[in-house]
PDB file of C-alpha atoms in Angstrom:
ATOM      1  CA  MET A 604     106.753 -18.824 254.914  1.00  0.00           C
ATOM      2  CA  LYS A 605     104.143 -21.083 254.062  1.00  0.00           C
ATOM      3  CA  LEU A 606     102.247 -20.893 256.684  1.00  0.00           C
ATOM      4  CA  ILE A 607      98.236 -23.020 256.922  1.00  0.00           C
ATOM      5  CA  ARG A 608      95.629 -23.669 259.938  1.00  0.00           C
ATOM      6  CA  TYR A 609      95.326 -27.008 259.904  1.00  0.00           C
ATOM      7  CA  GLY A 610      92.326 -29.481 261.881  1.00  0.00           C
ATOM      8  CA  GLU A 611      88.394 -29.243 262.368  1.00  0.00           C
ATOM      9  CA  ALA A 612      86.995 -26.237 261.417  1.00  0.00           C
ATOM     10  CA  GLY A 613      86.508 -23.305 263.388  1.00  0.00           C
ATOM     11  CA  LYS A 614      89.063 -25.441 265.951  1.00  0.00           C
ATOM     12  CA  GLU A 615      92.296 -24.844 263.805  1.00  0.00           C
ATOM     13  CA  LYS A 616      95.320 -25.140 265.065  1.00  0.00           C
ATOM     14  CA  PRO A 617      98.432 -22.961 263.325  1.00  0.00           C
ATOM     15  CA  GLY A 618     101.159 -25.062 260.800  1.00  0.00           C
ATOM     16  CA  ILE A 619     103.623 -24.002 258.755  1.00  0.00           C
ATOM     17  CA  VAL A 620     104.817 -26.711 255.598  1.00  0.00           C
ATOM     18  CA  ASP A 621     108.283 -27.478 255.926  1.00  0.00           C
ATOM     19  CA  THR A 622     111.142 -27.450 253.099  1.00  0.00           C
ATOM     20  CA  LYS A 623     110.158 -31.158 252.000  1.00  0.00           C
ATOM     21  CA  GLY A 624     105.877 -29.502 251.273  1.00  0.00           C
ATOM     22  CA  ALA A 625     105.588 -31.628 255.382  1.00  0.00           C
ATOM     23  CA  TYR A 626     103.164 -29.913 257.402  1.00  0.00           C
ATOM     24  CA  ARG A 627     104.727 -28.960 260.902  1.00  0.00           C
ATOM     25  CA  ASP A 628     103.147 -27.506 263.780  1.00  0.00           C
ATOM     26  CA  LEU A 629     102.841 -24.067 265.144  1.00  0.00           C
ATOM     27  CA  SER A 630     101.221 -24.784 268.612  1.00  0.00           C
ATOM     28  CA  LYS A 631     103.602 -23.877 270.982  1.00  0.00           C
ATOM     29  CA  HIS A 632     104.487 -20.664 269.178  1.00  0.00           C
ATOM     30  CA  ILE A 633     101.483 -18.349 268.387  1.00  0.00           C
ATOM     31  CA  ASN A 634      97.967 -19.528 268.752  1.00  0.00           C
ATOM     32  CA  ASP A 635      97.261 -18.390 265.820  1.00  0.00           C
ATOM     33  CA  VAL A 636      97.518 -17.537 262.256  1.00  0.00           C
ATOM     34  CA  ALA A 637      95.707 -14.554 262.576  1.00  0.00           C
ATOM     35  CA  GLY A 638      96.094 -10.895 263.663  1.00  0.00           C
ATOM     36  CA  ALA A 639      99.247 -10.249 265.349  1.00  0.00           C
ATOM     37  CA  THR A 640     101.078 -12.616 264.486  1.00  0.00           C
ATOM     38  CA  LEU A 641     101.090 -11.431 261.326  1.00  0.00           C
ATOM     39  CA  GLY A 642     103.874  -8.705 261.545  1.00  0.00           C
ATOM     40  CA  ALA A 643     107.199  -8.318 260.685  1.00  0.00           C
ATOM     41  CA  ASP A 644     108.658  -9.698 263.879  1.00  0.00           C
ATOM     42  CA  SER A 645     106.339 -12.683 264.973  1.00  0.00           C
ATOM     43  CA  LEU A 646     107.171 -13.375 261.240  1.00  0.00           C
ATOM     44  CA  SER A 647     111.177 -13.473 261.463  1.00  0.00           C
ATOM     45  CA  ALA A 648     110.978 -15.169 265.124  1.00  0.00           C
ATOM     46  CA  LEU A 649     108.857 -17.380 262.899  1.00  0.00           C
ATOM     47  CA  GLN A 650     111.796 -17.957 260.295  1.00  0.00           C
ATOM     48  CA  GLN A 651     114.194 -18.115 262.967  1.00  0.00           C
ATOM     49  CA  LEU A 652     112.971 -21.549 264.323  1.00  0.00           C
ATOM     50  CA  ASP A 653     113.747 -25.263 262.993  1.00  0.00           C
ATOM     51  CA  ILE A 654     110.830 -25.684 260.834  1.00  0.00           C
ATOM     52  CA  ASP A 655     112.209 -29.105 260.516  1.00  0.00           C
ATOM     53  CA  SER A 656     111.667 -29.983 264.100  1.00  0.00           C
ATOM     54  CA  LEU A 657     108.426 -29.254 264.767  1.00  0.00           C
ATOM     55  CA  PRO A 658     106.041 -32.013 265.336  1.00  0.00           C
ATOM     56  CA  GLU A 659     105.097 -33.365 262.165  1.00  0.00           C
ATOM     57  CA  ILE A 660     100.743 -33.253 261.003  1.00  0.00           C
ATOM     58  CA  PRO A 661      99.300 -36.092 258.941  1.00  0.00           C
ATOM     59  CA  ALA A 662      99.429 -34.839 255.277  1.00  0.00           C
ATOM     60  CA  ASP A 663      95.779 -35.208 254.540  1.00  0.00           C
ATOM     61  CA  VAL A 664      94.654 -33.412 257.913  1.00  0.00           C
ATOM     62  CA  ARG A 665      91.848 -31.173 256.605  1.00  0.00           C
ATOM     63  CA  LEU A 666      93.415 -27.336 255.626  1.00  0.00           C
ATOM     64  CA  GLY A 667      91.463 -24.866 256.462  1.00  0.00           C
ATOM     65  CA  PRO A 668      91.448 -20.553 255.432  1.00  0.00           C
ATOM     66  CA  CYS A 669      94.900 -19.724 255.940  1.00  0.00           C
ATOM     67  CA  VAL A 670      93.726 -16.583 258.267  1.00  0.00           C
ATOM     68  CA  GLY A 671      92.056 -16.787 261.056  1.00  0.00           C
ATOM     69  CA  ASN A 672      89.511 -14.327 262.655  1.00  0.00           C
ATOM     70  CA  VAL A 673      89.503 -11.850 259.541  1.00  0.00           C
ATOM     71  CA  GLY A 674      87.954  -8.591 260.083  1.00  0.00           C
ATOM     72  CA  LYS A 675      87.530  -7.504 256.522  1.00  0.00           C
ATOM     73  CA  PHE A 676      87.334  -8.953 253.337  1.00  0.00           C
ATOM     74  CA  ILE A 677      87.617  -6.743 250.448  1.00  0.00           C
ATOM     75  CA  CYS A 678      87.474  -7.173 246.953  1.00  0.00           C
ATOM     76  CA  ILE A 679      88.533  -5.769 243.565  1.00  0.00           C
ATOM     77  CA  GLY A 680      86.318  -5.904 240.555  1.00  0.00           C
ATOM     78  CA  LEU A 681      86.904  -5.705 237.139  1.00  0.00           C
ATOM     79  CA  ASN A 682      90.201  -5.699 238.203  1.00  0.00           C
ATOM     80  CA  TYR A 683      92.225  -7.137 234.630  1.00  0.00           C
ATOM     81  CA  GLU A 684      91.436  -5.731 231.632  1.00  0.00           C
ATOM     82  CA  ASP A 685      90.617  -9.147 229.384  1.00  0.00           C
ATOM     83  CA  HIS A 686      88.215  -9.882 232.277  1.00  0.00           C
ATOM     84  CA  ALA A 687      86.755  -6.518 232.287  1.00  0.00           C
ATOM     85  CA  ARG A 688      86.144  -7.101 227.912  1.00  0.00           C
ATOM     86  CA  GLU A 689      84.282 -10.323 228.423  1.00  0.00           C
ATOM     87  CA  THR A 690      82.449  -9.654 230.415  1.00  0.00           C
ATOM     88  CA  SER A 691      80.667  -5.841 228.359  1.00  0.00           C
ATOM     89  CA  ALA A 692      81.984  -4.250 231.615  1.00  0.00           C
ATOM     90  CA  ASP A 693      83.874  -0.386 231.104  1.00  0.00           C
ATOM     91  CA  ILE A 694      87.928  -0.726 232.077  1.00  0.00           C
ATOM     92  CA  PRO A 695      87.280   1.185 235.224  1.00  0.00           C
ATOM     93  CA  GLN A 696      89.758   3.924 236.141  1.00  0.00           C
ATOM     94  CA  GLU A 697      89.371   3.572 239.599  1.00  0.00           C
ATOM     95  CA  PRO A 698      89.761   0.217 241.445  1.00  0.00           C
ATOM     96  CA  ILE A 699      86.122  -0.839 242.210  1.00  0.00           C
ATOM     97  CA  ILE A 700      85.884  -2.002 246.092  1.00  0.00           C
ATOM     98  CA  PHE A 701      83.098  -4.599 247.589  1.00  0.00           C
ATOM     99  CA  MET A 702      83.285  -6.505 249.943  1.00  0.00           C
ATOM    100  CA  LYS A 703      82.703 -10.272 250.833  1.00  0.00           C
ATOM    101  CA  ALA A 704      81.545 -11.447 254.465  1.00  0.00           C
ATOM    102  CA  THR A 705      83.553 -13.096 256.695  1.00  0.00           C
ATOM    103  CA  SER A 706      81.168 -15.794 257.324  1.00  0.00           C
ATOM    104  CA  ALA A 707      82.181 -16.853 253.620  1.00  0.00           C
ATOM    105  CA  ILE A 708      85.115 -17.571 253.871  1.00  0.00           C
ATOM    106  CA  SER A 709      86.322 -21.283 253.775  1.00  0.00           C
ATOM    107  CA  GLY A 710      89.004 -24.011 253.436  1.00  0.00           C
ATOM    108  CA  PRO A 711      89.981 -24.430 250.050  1.00  0.00           C
ATOM    109  CA  ASN A 712      89.166 -27.734 249.761  1.00  0.00           C
ATOM    110  CA  ASP A 713      85.448 -27.567 251.427  1.00  0.00           C
ATOM    111  CA  PRO A 714      82.531 -27.880 249.503  1.00  0.00           C
ATOM    112  CA  ILE A 715      81.395 -25.112 247.202  1.00  0.00           C
ATOM    113  CA  ILE A 716      77.398 -25.193 248.771  1.00  0.00           C
ATOM    114  CA  ARG A 717      75.231 -23.636 246.113  1.00  0.00           C
ATOM    115  CA  PRO A 718      72.704 -21.718 247.967  1.00  0.00           C
ATOM    116  CA  LYS A 719      68.980 -21.841 248.094  1.00  0.00           C
ATOM    117  CA  ASN A 720      67.713 -20.690 244.734  1.00  0.00           C
ATOM    118  CA  SER A 721      70.984 -19.756 242.740  1.00  0.00           C
ATOM    119  CA  THR A 722      70.700 -20.785 239.118  1.00  0.00           C
ATOM    120  CA  LYS A 723      73.875 -19.219 238.064  1.00  0.00           C
ATOM    121  CA  LEU A 724      76.083 -19.995 240.719  1.00  0.00           C
ATOM    122  CA  ASP A 725      79.802 -18.743 239.169  1.00  0.00           C
ATOM    123  CA  TRP A 726      83.694 -19.113 239.771  1.00  0.00           C
ATOM    124  CA  GLU A 727      87.027 -16.744 239.677  1.00  0.00           C
ATOM    125  CA  VAL A 728      90.236 -17.403 240.620  1.00  0.00           C
ATOM    126  CA  GLU A 729      91.700 -14.770 242.144  1.00  0.00           C
ATOM    127  CA  LEU A 730      95.855 -13.453 243.861  1.00  0.00           C
ATOM    128  CA  ALA A 731      94.566 -12.505 248.001  1.00  0.00           C
ATOM    129  CA  ILE A 732      96.328 -10.071 250.074  1.00  0.00           C
ATOM    130  CA  VAL A 733      96.982 -10.211 253.633  1.00  0.00           C
ATOM    131  CA  ILE A 734      97.107  -7.238 255.939  1.00  0.00           C
ATOM    132  CA  GLY A 735     100.277  -7.599 257.977  1.00  0.00           C
ATOM    133  CA  GLU A 736     100.445  -4.041 259.992  1.00  0.00           C
ATOM    134  CA  SER A 737      97.874  -1.585 260.433  1.00  0.00           C
ATOM    135  CA  ILE A 738      97.851   1.524 257.439  1.00  0.00           C
ATOM    136  CA  SER A 739      95.506   4.142 257.718  1.00  0.00           C
ATOM    137  CA  TYR A 740      96.401   6.879 254.058  1.00  0.00           C
ATOM    138  CA  ALA A 741      99.427   5.281 253.208  1.00  0.00           C
ATOM    139  CA  ASP A 742     101.666   5.564 250.605  1.00  0.00           C
ATOM    140  CA  GLU A 743     102.612   2.952 248.119  1.00  0.00           C
ATOM    141  CA  ALA A 744     105.944   2.102 249.720  1.00  0.00           C
ATOM    142  CA  GLN A 745     103.856   1.957 253.213  1.00  0.00           C
ATOM    143  CA  ALA A 746     100.859   0.067 251.746  1.00  0.00           C
ATOM    144  CA  GLU A 747     104.140  -2.648 250.293  1.00  0.00           C
ATOM    145  CA  LYS A 748     105.661  -2.919 254.056  1.00  0.00           C
ATOM    146  CA  ALA A 749     102.421  -3.654 255.571  1.00  0.00           C
ATOM    147  CA  ILE A 750     101.577  -6.804 253.556  1.00  0.00           C
ATOM    148  CA  ALA A 751     101.965 -10.060 255.267  1.00  0.00           C
ATOM    149  CA  GLY A 752     101.706 -12.541 252.292  1.00  0.00           C
ATOM    150  CA  TYR A 753      99.446 -13.953 249.685  1.00  0.00           C
ATOM    151  CA  CYS A 754      97.156 -16.711 248.973  1.00  0.00           C
ATOM    152  CA  ILE A 755      94.649 -17.850 246.898  1.00  0.00           C
ATOM    153  CA  CYS A 756      90.960 -17.116 247.076  1.00  0.00           C
ATOM    154  CA  ASN A 757      88.062 -18.362 244.878  1.00  0.00           C
ATOM    155  CA  ASP A 758      85.303 -15.588 244.568  1.00  0.00           C
ATOM    156  CA  ILE A 759      82.661 -17.695 244.272  1.00  0.00           C
ATOM    157  CA  SER A 760      79.666 -15.226 243.231  1.00  0.00           C
ATOM    158  CA  GLU A 761      76.086 -15.984 242.281  1.00  0.00           C
ATOM    159  CA  ARG A 762      75.781 -14.260 239.375  1.00  0.00           C
ATOM    160  CA  GLU A 763      71.555 -14.036 238.989  1.00  0.00           C
ATOM    161  CA  PHE A 764      72.257 -12.354 242.497  1.00  0.00           C
ATOM    162  CA  GLN A 765      75.063 -10.390 241.832  1.00  0.00           C
ATOM    163  CA  LEU A 766      73.223  -8.357 238.920  1.00  0.00           C
ATOM    164  CA  GLU A 767      69.752  -9.005 238.534  1.00  0.00           C
ATOM    165  CA  ARG A 768      68.499  -8.218 241.785  1.00  0.00           C
ATOM    166  CA  GLY A 769      68.911  -4.702 242.927  1.00  0.00           C
ATOM    167  CA  GLY A 770      71.476  -3.125 244.472  1.00  0.00           C
ATOM    168  CA  GLN A 771      74.977  -3.374 245.034  1.00  0.00           C
ATOM    169  CA  TRP A 772      77.157  -6.654 244.086  1.00  0.00           C
ATOM    170  CA  ASP A 773      77.400  -8.157 247.978  1.00  0.00           C
ATOM    171  CA  LYS A 774      74.136 -10.504 247.321  1.00  0.00           C
ATOM    172  CA  GLY A 775      75.821 -12.393 245.199  1.00  0.00           C
ATOM    173  CA  LYS A 776      79.253 -12.409 246.430  1.00  0.00           C
ATOM    174  CA  GLY A 777      78.673 -13.516 250.358  1.00  0.00           C
ATOM    175  CA  CYS A 778      77.085 -16.453 250.962  1.00  0.00           C
ATOM    176  CA  ASP A 779      78.424 -19.290 252.737  1.00  0.00           C
ATOM    177  CA  SER A 780      81.381 -21.242 251.698  1.00  0.00           C
ATOM    178  CA  PHE A 781      82.074 -18.043 249.151  1.00  0.00           C
ATOM    179  CA  GLY A 782      85.733 -17.582 250.172  1.00  0.00           C
ATOM    180  CA  PRO A 783      87.757 -20.477 250.165  1.00  0.00           C
ATOM    181  CA  LEU A 784      91.221 -19.197 250.802  1.00  0.00           C
ATOM    182  CA  GLY A 785      94.481 -21.170 250.940  1.00  0.00           C
ATOM    183  CA  PRO A 786      95.803 -23.670 251.030  1.00  0.00           C
ATOM    184  CA  TRP A 787      98.865 -21.244 252.364  1.00  0.00           C
ATOM    185  CA  LEU A 788      98.994 -18.186 253.098  1.00  0.00           C
ATOM    186  CA  VAL A 789     102.984 -17.742 251.526  1.00  0.00           C
ATOM    187  CA  THR A 790     104.333 -14.697 252.848  1.00  0.00           C
ATOM    188  CA  LYS A 791     106.085 -11.933 250.410  1.00  0.00           C
ATOM    189  CA  GLU A 792     109.401 -12.442 250.195  1.00  0.00           C
ATOM    190  CA  GLU A 793     108.933 -16.134 248.527  1.00  0.00           C
ATOM    191  CA  ILE A 794     107.060 -13.813 246.152  1.00  0.00           C
ATOM    192  CA  LYS A 795     109.342 -12.782 243.930  1.00  0.00           C
ATOM    193  CA  ASP A 796     107.266 -10.567 241.014  1.00  0.00           C
ATOM    194  CA  VAL A 797     103.940 -10.977 242.417  1.00  0.00           C
ATOM    195  CA  LEU A 798     102.680  -9.678 238.716  1.00  0.00           C
ATOM    196  CA  ASN A 799     104.554 -12.225 236.952  1.00  0.00           C
ATOM    197  CA  LEU A 800     102.161 -15.317 238.776  1.00  0.00           C
ATOM    198  CA  ASP A 801     100.560 -17.680 236.376  1.00  0.00           C
ATOM    199  CA  MET A 802      96.825 -18.240 237.717  1.00  0.00           C
ATOM    200  CA  THR A 803      94.571 -21.624 236.099  1.00  0.00           C
ATOM    201  CA  LEU A 804      90.763 -22.749 236.950  1.00  0.00           C
ATOM    202  CA  GLN A 805      89.362 -26.020 235.443  1.00  0.00           C
ATOM    203  CA  VAL A 806      85.996 -27.493 235.951  1.00  0.00           C
ATOM    204  CA  ASN A 807      85.331 -31.100 235.850  1.00  0.00           C
ATOM    205  CA  GLY A 808      88.997 -31.473 234.036  1.00  0.00           C
ATOM    206  CA  LYS A 809      87.561 -28.611 231.250  1.00  0.00           C
ATOM    207  CA  GLN A 810      89.687 -25.522 231.891  1.00  0.00           C
ATOM    208  CA  TYR A 811      88.134 -22.177 231.593  1.00  0.00           C
ATOM    209  CA  GLN A 812      91.252 -19.843 232.871  1.00  0.00           C
ATOM    210  CA  ASN A 813      94.032 -19.566 231.886  1.00  0.00           C
ATOM    211  CA  GLY A 814      95.779 -15.986 232.654  1.00  0.00           C
ATOM    212  CA  SER A 815      98.321 -13.423 235.141  1.00  0.00           C
ATOM    213  CA  THR A 816      98.736 -10.611 237.261  1.00  0.00           C
ATOM    214  CA  ARG A 817     100.960  -9.603 234.326  1.00  0.00           C
ATOM    215  CA  THR A 818      97.587  -8.109 233.622  1.00  0.00           C
ATOM    216  CA  MET A 819      96.076  -6.624 236.741  1.00  0.00           C
ATOM    217  CA  ILE A 820      95.114  -3.078 236.118  1.00  0.00           C
ATOM    218  CA  PHE A 821      96.127  -2.131 239.724  1.00  0.00           C
ATOM    219  CA  PRO A 822      99.120  -4.027 240.884  1.00  0.00           C
ATOM    220  CA  PRO A 823      98.754  -4.534 245.303  1.00  0.00           C
ATOM    221  CA  ALA A 824     100.586  -1.793 246.842  1.00  0.00           C
ATOM    222  CA  TYR A 825      98.197   0.381 244.856  1.00  0.00           C
ATOM    223  CA  VAL A 826      95.400  -1.552 246.042  1.00  0.00           C
ATOM    224  CA  VAL A 827      96.145  -0.932 249.342  1.00  0.00           C
ATOM    225  CA  SER A 828      97.445   1.900 249.464  1.00  0.00           C
ATOM    226  CA  TYR A 829      93.786   2.948 247.796  1.00  0.00           C
ATOM    227  CA  ILE A 830      91.433   0.846 249.918  1.00  0.00           C
ATOM    228  CA  SER A 831      93.695   2.577 252.518  1.00  0.00           C
ATOM    229  CA  GLN A 832      92.817   6.114 251.662  1.00  0.00           C
ATOM    230  CA  PHE A 833      88.200   5.456 252.623  1.00  0.00           C
ATOM    231  CA  MET A 834      88.676   2.741 255.549  1.00  0.00           C
ATOM    232  CA  SER A 835      91.884   2.069 257.922  1.00  0.00           C
ATOM    233  CA  LEU A 836      93.218  -1.634 256.788  1.00  0.00           C
ATOM    234  CA  GLN A 837      93.913  -3.726 260.503  1.00  0.00           C
ATOM    235  CA  PRO A 838      96.512  -7.331 260.304  1.00  0.00           C
ATOM    236  CA  GLY A 839      94.081 -10.231 258.742  1.00  0.00           C
ATOM    237  CA  ASP A 840      92.553  -7.966 256.366  1.00  0.00           C
ATOM    238  CA  VAL A 841      92.722 -10.015 253.330  1.00  0.00           C
ATOM    239  CA  ILE A 842      91.965  -8.252 249.448  1.00  0.00           C
ATOM    240  CA  SER A 843      91.275 -10.586 247.040  1.00  0.00           C
ATOM    241  CA  THR A 844      92.323  -8.215 243.741  1.00  0.00           C
ATOM    242  CA  GLY A 845      90.235  -9.461 241.159  1.00  0.00           C
ATOM    243  CA  THR A 846      90.584 -12.363 238.639  1.00  0.00           C
ATOM    244  CA  PRO A 847      91.773 -12.630 234.607  1.00  0.00           C
ATOM    245  CA  PRO A 848      88.950 -13.551 231.903  1.00  0.00           C
ATOM    246  CA  GLY A 849      87.085 -17.535 231.852  1.00  0.00           C
ATOM    247  CA  VAL A 850      84.929 -16.709 234.249  1.00  0.00           C
ATOM    248  CA  GLY A 851      81.140 -18.741 233.471  1.00  0.00           C
ATOM    249  CA  LEU A 852      79.027 -15.491 233.259  1.00  0.00           C
ATOM    250  CA  GLY A 853      81.484 -14.503 230.095  1.00  0.00           C
ATOM    251  CA  MET A 854      80.968 -18.088 228.291  1.00  0.00           C
ATOM    252  CA  LYS A 855      78.789 -17.762 225.159  1.00  0.00           C
ATOM    253  CA  PRO A 856      76.572 -19.535 226.306  1.00  0.00           C
ATOM    254  CA  PRO A 857      77.373 -18.796 230.100  1.00  0.00           C
ATOM    255  CA  VAL A 858      78.833 -22.150 231.775  1.00  0.00           C
ATOM    256  CA  TRP A 859      77.162 -22.199 235.767  1.00  0.00           C
ATOM    257  CA  LEU A 860      78.236 -24.548 238.490  1.00  0.00           C
ATOM    258  CA  GLN A 861      76.051 -27.824 239.119  1.00  0.00           C
ATOM    259  CA  PRO A 862      76.064 -30.350 243.050  1.00  0.00           C
ATOM    260  CA  GLY A 863      78.841 -32.600 241.765  1.00  0.00           C
ATOM    261  CA  ASP A 864      80.977 -30.156 239.578  1.00  0.00           C
ATOM    262  CA  ASN A 865      85.337 -30.205 240.977  1.00  0.00           C
ATOM    263  CA  VAL A 866      86.816 -27.364 240.289  1.00  0.00           C
ATOM    264  CA  GLU A 867      90.657 -27.015 240.452  1.00  0.00           C
ATOM    265  CA  LEU A 868      92.353 -23.766 240.709  1.00  0.00           C
ATOM    266  CA  GLN A 869      96.885 -22.574 241.355  1.00  0.00           C
ATOM    267  CA  ILE A 870      98.812 -19.796 241.186  1.00  0.00           C
ATOM    268  CA  THR A 871     102.502 -19.960 240.892  1.00  0.00           C
ATOM    269  CA  GLY A 872     103.351 -20.893 244.340  1.00  0.00           C
ATOM    270  CA  LEU A 873     100.903 -20.208 246.306  1.00  0.00           C
ATOM    271  CA  GLY A 874      99.427 -23.708 245.197  1.00  0.00           C
ATOM    272  CA  GLN A 875      95.683 -24.993 244.333  1.00  0.00           C
ATOM    273  CA  GLN A 876      92.367 -25.385 245.593  1.00  0.00           C
ATOM    274  CA  ARG A 877      90.102 -27.911 244.951  1.00  0.00           C
ATOM    275  CA  GLN A 878      86.123 -28.136 245.409  1.00  0.00           C
ATOM    276  CA  VAL A 879      83.146 -30.438 244.958  1.00  0.00           C
ATOM    277  CA  VAL A 880      79.637 -28.301 244.543  1.00  0.00           C
ATOM    278  CA  LYS A 881      77.035 -29.461 246.918  1.00  0.00           C
ATOM    279  CA  ASP A 882      73.702 -28.152 246.646  1.00  0.00           C
ATOM    280  CA  TYR A 883      72.616 -26.177 249.918  1.00  0.00           C
ATOM    281  CA  GLN A 884      70.422 -28.888 250.699  1.00  0.00           C
ATOM    282  CA  GLU A 885      72.770 -31.458 251.215  1.00  0.00           C
ATOM    283  CA  THR A 886      74.565 -29.795 253.969  1.00  0.00           C
ATOM    284  CA  LEU A 887      71.713 -29.155 256.012  1.00  0.00           C
TER     285      LEU A 887
END
């Protein structure tokens, strides 16, 4: 299944994509694509619905983040060997964990807002995991069962804030609009091989990232299991699993996003995001 959330920001309703790609409303069946509705029993019940008989939603509706009420927004750094090398970083021996603020979450096609005093705004196409069951101290088999599905995340980063302002990475990762999720939450049975997904990102029509989950160092089930050794995970938590090479920081010289830039990213089977960069003053 491909689940969506649609409508005005902060007031999104649940929906689903039918076999022809049209959007259908799920409001009479679930309150939101969030929390308990992501459990195995709830998803199984949705699979039994006659999707094509549900009310159709206009194709031009705004899509919100594909998961609502996210409790934790967790990220894995340097999880692609070729990306670690392009940034002159050591290959990690264990997953690097950091957090993005949940207030950074936005819709897949909402604007990227360049923060005040930003000078080094960057992009990162990433595969994100959506948790469907509560787990703690899980082994990999338990972790796999706890995964509800996957979506695209653009892990927007402000590199000066992240790398040159002291402390940990969070300052450069949690600004408003720095976590577009969607367009769809694709339940895991639709993804036949999560370690064989092509990932691309373009800026103003020029392709910068052209990678694959094949080069991921720590695969999804391992990542979920590993994180659960340090914190419990609940339904609706999101884990973004790292980016392949081709980020602006890795260019020679570096390339940074500017107001007016158009960003397009996609992952096989998970859809496409499109964003326009706006300066924070344009949103005041």
